[in-house]
Short mmCIF file of C-alpha atoms and ligand atoms in Angstrom, two decimals:
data_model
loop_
_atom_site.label_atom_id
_atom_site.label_comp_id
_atom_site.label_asym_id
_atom_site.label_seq_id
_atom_site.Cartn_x
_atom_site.Cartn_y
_atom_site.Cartn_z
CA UNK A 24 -2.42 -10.19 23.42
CA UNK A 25 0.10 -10.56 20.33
CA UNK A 26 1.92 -7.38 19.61
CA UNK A 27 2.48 -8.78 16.32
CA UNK A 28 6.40 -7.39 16.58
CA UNK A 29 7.50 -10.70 17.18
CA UNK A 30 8.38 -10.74 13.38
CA UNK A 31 10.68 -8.00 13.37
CA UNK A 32 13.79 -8.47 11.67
CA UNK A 33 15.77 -5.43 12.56
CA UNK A 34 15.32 -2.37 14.92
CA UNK A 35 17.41 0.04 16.27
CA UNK A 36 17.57 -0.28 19.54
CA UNK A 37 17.21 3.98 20.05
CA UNK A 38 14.02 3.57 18.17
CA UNK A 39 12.47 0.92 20.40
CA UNK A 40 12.89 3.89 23.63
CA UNK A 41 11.88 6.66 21.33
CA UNK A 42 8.45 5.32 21.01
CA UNK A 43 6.43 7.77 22.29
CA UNK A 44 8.21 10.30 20.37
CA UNK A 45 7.54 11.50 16.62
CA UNK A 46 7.91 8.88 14.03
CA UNK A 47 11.71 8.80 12.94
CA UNK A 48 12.66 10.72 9.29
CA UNK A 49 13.08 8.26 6.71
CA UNK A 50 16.14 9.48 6.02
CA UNK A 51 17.56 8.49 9.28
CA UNK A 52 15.69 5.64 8.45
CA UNK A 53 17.26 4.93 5.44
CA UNK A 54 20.85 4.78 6.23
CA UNK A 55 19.80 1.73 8.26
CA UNK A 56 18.09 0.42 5.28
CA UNK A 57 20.98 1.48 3.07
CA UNK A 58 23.13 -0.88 5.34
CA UNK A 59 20.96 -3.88 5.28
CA UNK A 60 21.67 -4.16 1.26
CA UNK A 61 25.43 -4.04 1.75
CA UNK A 62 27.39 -6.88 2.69
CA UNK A 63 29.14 -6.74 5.68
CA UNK A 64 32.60 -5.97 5.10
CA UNK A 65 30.61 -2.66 2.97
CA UNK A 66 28.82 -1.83 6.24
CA UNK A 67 32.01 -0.73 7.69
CA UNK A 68 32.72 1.74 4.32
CA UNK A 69 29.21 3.64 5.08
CA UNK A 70 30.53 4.42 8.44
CA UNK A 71 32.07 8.32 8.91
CA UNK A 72 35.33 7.35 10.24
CA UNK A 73 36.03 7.16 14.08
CA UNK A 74 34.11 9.73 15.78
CA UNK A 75 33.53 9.90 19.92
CA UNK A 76 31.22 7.08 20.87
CA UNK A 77 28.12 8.08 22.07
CA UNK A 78 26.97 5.05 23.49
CA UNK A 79 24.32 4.54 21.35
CA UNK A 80 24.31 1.57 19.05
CA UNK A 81 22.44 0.55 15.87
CA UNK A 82 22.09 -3.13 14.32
CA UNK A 83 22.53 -3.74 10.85
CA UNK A 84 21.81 -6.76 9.20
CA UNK A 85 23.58 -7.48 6.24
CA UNK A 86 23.15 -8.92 2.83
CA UNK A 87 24.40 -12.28 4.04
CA UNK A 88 22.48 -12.15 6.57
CA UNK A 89 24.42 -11.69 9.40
CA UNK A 90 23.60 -8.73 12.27
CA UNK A 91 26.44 -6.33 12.91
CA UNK A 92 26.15 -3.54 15.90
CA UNK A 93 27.60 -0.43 14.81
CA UNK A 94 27.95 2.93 17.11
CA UNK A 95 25.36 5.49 15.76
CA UNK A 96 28.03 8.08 16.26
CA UNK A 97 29.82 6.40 13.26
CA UNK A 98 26.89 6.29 10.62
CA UNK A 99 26.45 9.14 8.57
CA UNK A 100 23.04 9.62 6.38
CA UNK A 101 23.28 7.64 2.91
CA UNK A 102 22.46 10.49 0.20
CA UNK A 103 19.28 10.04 -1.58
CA UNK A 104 19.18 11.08 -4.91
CA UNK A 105 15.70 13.16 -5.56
CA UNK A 106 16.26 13.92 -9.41
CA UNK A 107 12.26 12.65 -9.36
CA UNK A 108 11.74 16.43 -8.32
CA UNK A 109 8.91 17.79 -10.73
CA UNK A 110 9.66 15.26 -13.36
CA UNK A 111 6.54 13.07 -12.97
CA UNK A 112 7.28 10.73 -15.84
CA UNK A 113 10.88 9.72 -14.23
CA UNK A 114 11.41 7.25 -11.51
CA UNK A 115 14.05 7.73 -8.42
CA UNK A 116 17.06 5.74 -9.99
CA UNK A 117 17.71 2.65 -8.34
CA UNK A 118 14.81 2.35 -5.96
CA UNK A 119 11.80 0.10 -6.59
CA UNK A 120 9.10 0.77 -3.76
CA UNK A 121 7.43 -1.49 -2.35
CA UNK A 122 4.74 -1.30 0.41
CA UNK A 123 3.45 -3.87 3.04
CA UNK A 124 0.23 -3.57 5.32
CA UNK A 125 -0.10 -5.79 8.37
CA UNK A 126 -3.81 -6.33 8.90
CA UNK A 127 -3.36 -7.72 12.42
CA UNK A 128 -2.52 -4.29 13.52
CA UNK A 129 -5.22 -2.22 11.86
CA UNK A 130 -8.14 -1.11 13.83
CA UNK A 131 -9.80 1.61 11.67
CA UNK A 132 -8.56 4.58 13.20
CA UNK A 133 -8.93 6.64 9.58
CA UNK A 134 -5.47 8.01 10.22
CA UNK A 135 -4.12 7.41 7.43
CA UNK A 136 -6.78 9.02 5.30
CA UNK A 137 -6.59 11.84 6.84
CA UNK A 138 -2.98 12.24 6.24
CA UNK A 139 -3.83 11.31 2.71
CA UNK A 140 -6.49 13.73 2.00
CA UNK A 141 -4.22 16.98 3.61
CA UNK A 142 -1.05 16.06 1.96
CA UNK A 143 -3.33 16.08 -1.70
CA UNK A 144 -5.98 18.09 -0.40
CA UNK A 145 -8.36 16.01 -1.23
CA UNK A 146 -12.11 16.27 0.21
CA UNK A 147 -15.07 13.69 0.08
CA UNK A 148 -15.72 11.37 -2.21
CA UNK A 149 -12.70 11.60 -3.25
CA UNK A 150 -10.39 9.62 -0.87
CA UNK A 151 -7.25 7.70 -2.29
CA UNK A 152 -7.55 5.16 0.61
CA UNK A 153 -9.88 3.14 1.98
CA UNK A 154 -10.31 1.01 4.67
CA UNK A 155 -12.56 -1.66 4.20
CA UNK A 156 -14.70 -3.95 6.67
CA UNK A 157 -13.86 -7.44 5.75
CA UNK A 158 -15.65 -10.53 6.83
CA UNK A 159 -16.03 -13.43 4.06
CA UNK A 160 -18.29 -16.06 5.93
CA UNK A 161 -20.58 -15.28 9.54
CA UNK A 162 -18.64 -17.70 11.42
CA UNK A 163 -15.46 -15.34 10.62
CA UNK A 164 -14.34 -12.38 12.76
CA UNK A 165 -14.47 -8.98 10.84
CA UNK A 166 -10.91 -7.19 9.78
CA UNK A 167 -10.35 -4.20 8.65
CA UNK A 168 -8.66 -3.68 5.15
CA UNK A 169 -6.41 -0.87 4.28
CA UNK A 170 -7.06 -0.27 0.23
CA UNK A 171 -5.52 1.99 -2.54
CA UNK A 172 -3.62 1.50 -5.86
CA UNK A 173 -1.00 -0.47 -5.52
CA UNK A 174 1.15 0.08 -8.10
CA UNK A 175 1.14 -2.99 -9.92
CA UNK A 176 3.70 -4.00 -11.99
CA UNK A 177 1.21 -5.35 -14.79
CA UNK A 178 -1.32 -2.71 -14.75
CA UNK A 179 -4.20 -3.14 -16.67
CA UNK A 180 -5.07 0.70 -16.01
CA UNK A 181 -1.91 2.00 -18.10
CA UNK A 182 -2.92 -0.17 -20.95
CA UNK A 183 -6.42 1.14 -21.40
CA UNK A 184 -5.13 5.01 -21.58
CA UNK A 185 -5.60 6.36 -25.19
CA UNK A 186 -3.12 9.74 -24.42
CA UNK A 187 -0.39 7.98 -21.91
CA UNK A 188 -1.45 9.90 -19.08
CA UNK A 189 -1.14 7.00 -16.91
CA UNK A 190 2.14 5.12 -17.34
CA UNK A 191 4.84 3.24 -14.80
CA UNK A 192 7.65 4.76 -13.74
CA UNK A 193 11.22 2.94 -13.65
CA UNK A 194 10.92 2.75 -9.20
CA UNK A 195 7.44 0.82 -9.58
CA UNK A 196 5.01 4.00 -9.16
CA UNK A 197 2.14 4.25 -11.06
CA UNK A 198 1.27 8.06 -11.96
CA UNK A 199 -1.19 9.91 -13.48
CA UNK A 200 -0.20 13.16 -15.08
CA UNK A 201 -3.27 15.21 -14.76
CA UNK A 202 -2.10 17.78 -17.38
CA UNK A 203 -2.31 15.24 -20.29
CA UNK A 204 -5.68 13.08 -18.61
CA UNK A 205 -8.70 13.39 -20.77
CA UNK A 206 -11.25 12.17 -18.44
CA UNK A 207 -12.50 9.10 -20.34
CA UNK A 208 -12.08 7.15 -17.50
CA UNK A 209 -11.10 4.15 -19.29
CA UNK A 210 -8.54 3.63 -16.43
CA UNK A 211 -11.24 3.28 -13.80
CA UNK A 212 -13.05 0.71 -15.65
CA UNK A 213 -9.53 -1.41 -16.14
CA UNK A 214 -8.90 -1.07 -12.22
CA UNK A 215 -9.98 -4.40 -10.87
CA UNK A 216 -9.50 -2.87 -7.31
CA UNK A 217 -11.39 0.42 -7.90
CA UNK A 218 -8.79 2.51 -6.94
CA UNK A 219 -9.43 5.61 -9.03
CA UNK A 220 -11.45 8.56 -8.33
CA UNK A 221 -12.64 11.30 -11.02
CA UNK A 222 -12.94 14.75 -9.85
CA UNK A 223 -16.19 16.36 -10.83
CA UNK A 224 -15.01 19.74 -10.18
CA UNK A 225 -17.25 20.16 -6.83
CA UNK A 226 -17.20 23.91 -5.97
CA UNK A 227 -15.98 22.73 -2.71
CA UNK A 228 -13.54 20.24 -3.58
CA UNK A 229 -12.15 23.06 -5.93
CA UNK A 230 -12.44 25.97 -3.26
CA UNK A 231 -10.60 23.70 -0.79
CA UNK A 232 -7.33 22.93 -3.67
CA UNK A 233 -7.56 26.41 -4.04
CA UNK A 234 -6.86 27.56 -0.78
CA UNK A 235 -4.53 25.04 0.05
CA UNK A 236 -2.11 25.10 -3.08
CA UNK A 237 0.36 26.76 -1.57
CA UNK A 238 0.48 25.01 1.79
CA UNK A 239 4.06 23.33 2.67
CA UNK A 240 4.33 19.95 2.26
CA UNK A 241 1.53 20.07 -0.57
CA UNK A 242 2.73 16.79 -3.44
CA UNK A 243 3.41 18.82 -6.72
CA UNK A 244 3.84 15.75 -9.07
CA UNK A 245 0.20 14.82 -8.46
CA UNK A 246 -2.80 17.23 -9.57
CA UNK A 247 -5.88 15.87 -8.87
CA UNK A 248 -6.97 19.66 -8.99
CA UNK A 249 -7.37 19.60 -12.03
CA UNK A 250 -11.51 18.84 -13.01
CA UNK A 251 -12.84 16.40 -15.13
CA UNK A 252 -9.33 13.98 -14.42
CA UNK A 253 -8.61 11.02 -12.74
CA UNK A 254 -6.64 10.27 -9.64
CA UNK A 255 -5.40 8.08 -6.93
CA UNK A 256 -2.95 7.57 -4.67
CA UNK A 257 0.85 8.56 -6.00
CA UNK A 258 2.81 7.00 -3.82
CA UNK A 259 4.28 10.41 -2.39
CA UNK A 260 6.80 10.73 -5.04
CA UNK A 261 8.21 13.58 -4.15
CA UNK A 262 8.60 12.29 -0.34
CA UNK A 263 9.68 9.01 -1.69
CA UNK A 264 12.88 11.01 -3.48
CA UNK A 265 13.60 13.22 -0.56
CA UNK A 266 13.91 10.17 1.75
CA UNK A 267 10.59 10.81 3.86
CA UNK A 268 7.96 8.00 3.93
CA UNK A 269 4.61 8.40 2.63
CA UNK A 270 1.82 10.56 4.88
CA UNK A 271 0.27 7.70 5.06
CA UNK A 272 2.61 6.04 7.06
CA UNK A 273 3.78 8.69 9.11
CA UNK A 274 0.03 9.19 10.13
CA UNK A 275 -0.83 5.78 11.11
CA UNK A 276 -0.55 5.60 15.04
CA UNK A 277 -0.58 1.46 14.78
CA UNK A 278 2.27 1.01 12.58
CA UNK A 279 -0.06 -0.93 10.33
CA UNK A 280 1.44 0.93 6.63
CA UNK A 281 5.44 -0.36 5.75
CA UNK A 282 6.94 1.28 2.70
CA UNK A 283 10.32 0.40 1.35
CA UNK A 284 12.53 -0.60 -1.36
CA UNK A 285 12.51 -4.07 -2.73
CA UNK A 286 15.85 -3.84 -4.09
CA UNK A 287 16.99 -3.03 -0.69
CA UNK A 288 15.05 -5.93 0.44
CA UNK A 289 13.91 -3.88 3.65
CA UNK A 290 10.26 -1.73 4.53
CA UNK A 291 9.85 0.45 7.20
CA UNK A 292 7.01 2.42 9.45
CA UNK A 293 9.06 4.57 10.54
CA UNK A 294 9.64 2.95 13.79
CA UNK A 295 10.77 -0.65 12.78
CA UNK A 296 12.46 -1.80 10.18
CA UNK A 297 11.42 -5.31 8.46
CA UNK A 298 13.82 -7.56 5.81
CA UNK A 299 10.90 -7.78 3.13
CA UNK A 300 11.71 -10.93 1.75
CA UNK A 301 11.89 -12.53 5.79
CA UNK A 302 8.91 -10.58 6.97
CA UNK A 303 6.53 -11.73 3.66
CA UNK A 304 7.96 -15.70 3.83
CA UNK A 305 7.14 -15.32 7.70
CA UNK A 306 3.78 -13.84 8.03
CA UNK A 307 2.73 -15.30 4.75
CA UNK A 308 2.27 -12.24 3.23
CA UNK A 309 0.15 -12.19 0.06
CA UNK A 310 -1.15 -9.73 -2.40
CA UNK A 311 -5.20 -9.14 -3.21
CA UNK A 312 -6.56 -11.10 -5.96
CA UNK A 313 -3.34 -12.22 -7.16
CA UNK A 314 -4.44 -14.78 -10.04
CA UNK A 315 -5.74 -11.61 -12.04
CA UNK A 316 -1.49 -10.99 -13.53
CA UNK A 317 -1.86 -7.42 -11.77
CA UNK A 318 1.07 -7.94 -10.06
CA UNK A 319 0.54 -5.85 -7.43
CA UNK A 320 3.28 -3.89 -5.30
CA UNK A 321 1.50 -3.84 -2.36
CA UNK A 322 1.36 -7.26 -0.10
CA UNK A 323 -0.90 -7.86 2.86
CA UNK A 324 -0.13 -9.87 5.91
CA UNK A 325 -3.13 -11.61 7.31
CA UNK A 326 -4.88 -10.55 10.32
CA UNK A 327 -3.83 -12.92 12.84
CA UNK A 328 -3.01 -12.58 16.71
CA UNK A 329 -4.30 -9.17 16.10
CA UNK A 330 -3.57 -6.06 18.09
CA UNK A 331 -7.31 -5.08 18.39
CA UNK A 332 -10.63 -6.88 19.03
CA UNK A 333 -12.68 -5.77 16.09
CA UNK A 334 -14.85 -2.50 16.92
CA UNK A 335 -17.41 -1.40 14.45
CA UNK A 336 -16.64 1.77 12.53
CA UNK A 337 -17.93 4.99 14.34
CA UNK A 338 -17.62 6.92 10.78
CA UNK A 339 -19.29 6.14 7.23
CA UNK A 340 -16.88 5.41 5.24
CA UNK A 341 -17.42 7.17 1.02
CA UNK A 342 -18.85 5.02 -1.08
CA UNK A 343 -19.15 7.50 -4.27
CA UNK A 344 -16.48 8.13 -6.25
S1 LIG B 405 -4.31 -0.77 -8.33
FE1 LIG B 405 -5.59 -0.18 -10.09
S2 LIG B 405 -5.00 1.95 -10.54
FE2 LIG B 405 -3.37 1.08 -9.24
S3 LIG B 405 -1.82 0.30 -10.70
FE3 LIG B 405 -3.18 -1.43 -10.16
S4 LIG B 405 -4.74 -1.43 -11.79
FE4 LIG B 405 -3.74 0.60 -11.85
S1 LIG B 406 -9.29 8.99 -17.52
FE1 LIG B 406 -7.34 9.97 -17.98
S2 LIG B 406 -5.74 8.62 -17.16
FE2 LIG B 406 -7.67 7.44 -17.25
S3 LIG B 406 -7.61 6.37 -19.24
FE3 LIG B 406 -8.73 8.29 -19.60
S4 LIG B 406 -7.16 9.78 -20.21
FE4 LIG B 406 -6.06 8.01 -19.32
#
């Protein structure tokens, strides 16, 4: 059976024993992608100055393309800026993000939904992902199909908004500020990929964001609290500027959700690190109804020589919105 990692581009080679271990920071994460968009003679001016060796080395590729093996002892964390914060409207200088899902390697395990709905406490219907059986003809095998907004970067769903309460940010995130959202749900209609959900104000759903508001770890850009508004997934913002990947990501025990920085030119799931532009030209990446001008920021890679055989879904997945 494929593992499907015979496209990786880069990889520490620390990670590749750590893992059974938690899923790496993406800070520590991102000085590795920090060094992949500097050329090489720059590689050597992120290093910390000599320190003792600690036999551990890390690869970085460089913008020419070229690998260089650096001691991890000598690689300090690249900085990253998080003047995002609270301001929902402003985009983490710099960064464009960019997210990849390899389809090859999903087998349904809801993982990422879950990590979704705790991080936004969100409850039933309203789910920011889905994952989708896919099967276009009988003589095809089934996939499964990973969905949510992806951020396009010609979004018909900003256009259609009659108070700018849904708008793109500078670093390719498309937000809703659920303060200003009047609930005409003009945005749903314009989503060709149905990615929004409105929040009826279910006592439970409300009970739940009550009694969760304060828990750690809880997005505060994003409130889909608030009834009679529309939401969907954020992107993490507030993760994003801090360095730390999405929950989404992190959740996923397949590795199947990358997120990264196109400017970088690099994605990440938290164990491996991909080149973006290599991993999409390789795998033929592509992104979902792509003749439509969405422009979406979120590319698939098709599901061949995949991980899993297909296996029915042992859950119902929402269908309501
Ligand atoms: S996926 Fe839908 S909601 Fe997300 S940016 Fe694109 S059009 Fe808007
Ligand atoms: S539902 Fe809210 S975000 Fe969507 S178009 Fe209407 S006001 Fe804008």
């Amino acid at each position: 059976m494929e593992t499907g990692k015979e496209n990786k581009i880069i990889k520490s080679e620390s990670a590749a024993n750590e893992k059974a271990s938690t899923r790496r920071g993406f800070l520590k994460l991102s000085l590795l992608a920090g060094g992949v968009a500097l050329a090489g003679a720059e590689v050597t001016r992120m290093l910390a100055g000599p320190k003792t060796s600690n036999g551990e080395k890390i690869k970085l590729l460089s913008k020419d393309g070229k690998l260089v093996e650096v001691d991890s002892a000598n690689v300090h964390a690249v900085v990253v800026d998080s003047t995002a914060g609270t301001n929902i409207r402003q985009g983490v200088p710099g960064k464009k993000f960019v997210r990849v899902i390899d389809l090859a390697r999903c087998s349904n395990e809801r993982a990422c939904i879950e990590g979704c709905q705790k991080q936004h406490n969100l409850l039933p219907p309203i789910e920011w992902i889905k994952v989708k059986k896919m099967q276009d003809v009988e003589m095809e095998s089934p996939y499964w199909f990973p969905q949510m907004c992806y951020h396009c970067d010609n979004p018909p769903c900003t256009k259609v908004c009659p108070v700018d309460a849904t708008f793109k940010r500078s670093d390719g995130l498309v937000q809703t500020d659920n303060s200003r959202c009047i609930g005409c749900k003009f945005c749903m209609a314009a989503c060709p990929y149905s990615a929004r959900s409105f929040n009826f104000g279910r006592p439970e759903q409300t009970a739940y964001f009550e009694k969760h508001k304060d828990d750690p770890g809880i997005c505060p850009t994003s409130k889909p609290e608030n009834y009679g508004t529309v939401s969907k997934c954020d992107g993490c913002p507030d993760d994003m500027a801090k360095g730390i990947l999405p929950a989404c990501v992190r959740k996923c025990p397949n590795g199947v959700i990358f997120y990264g920085d196109e400017n970088e030119d690099t994605v990440s799931n938290g164990d491996e690190i991909f080149q973006l532009s290599a991993l999409l030209t390789e795998r033929a990446g592509y992104r979902q109804f792509d003749t439509l001008g969405t422009k979406p920021r979120t590319y698939y890679l098709p599901p061949v020589k995949r991980n899993f055989p297909f296996q029915e879904a042992k859950e119902k997945h929402n269908t309501q919105e």
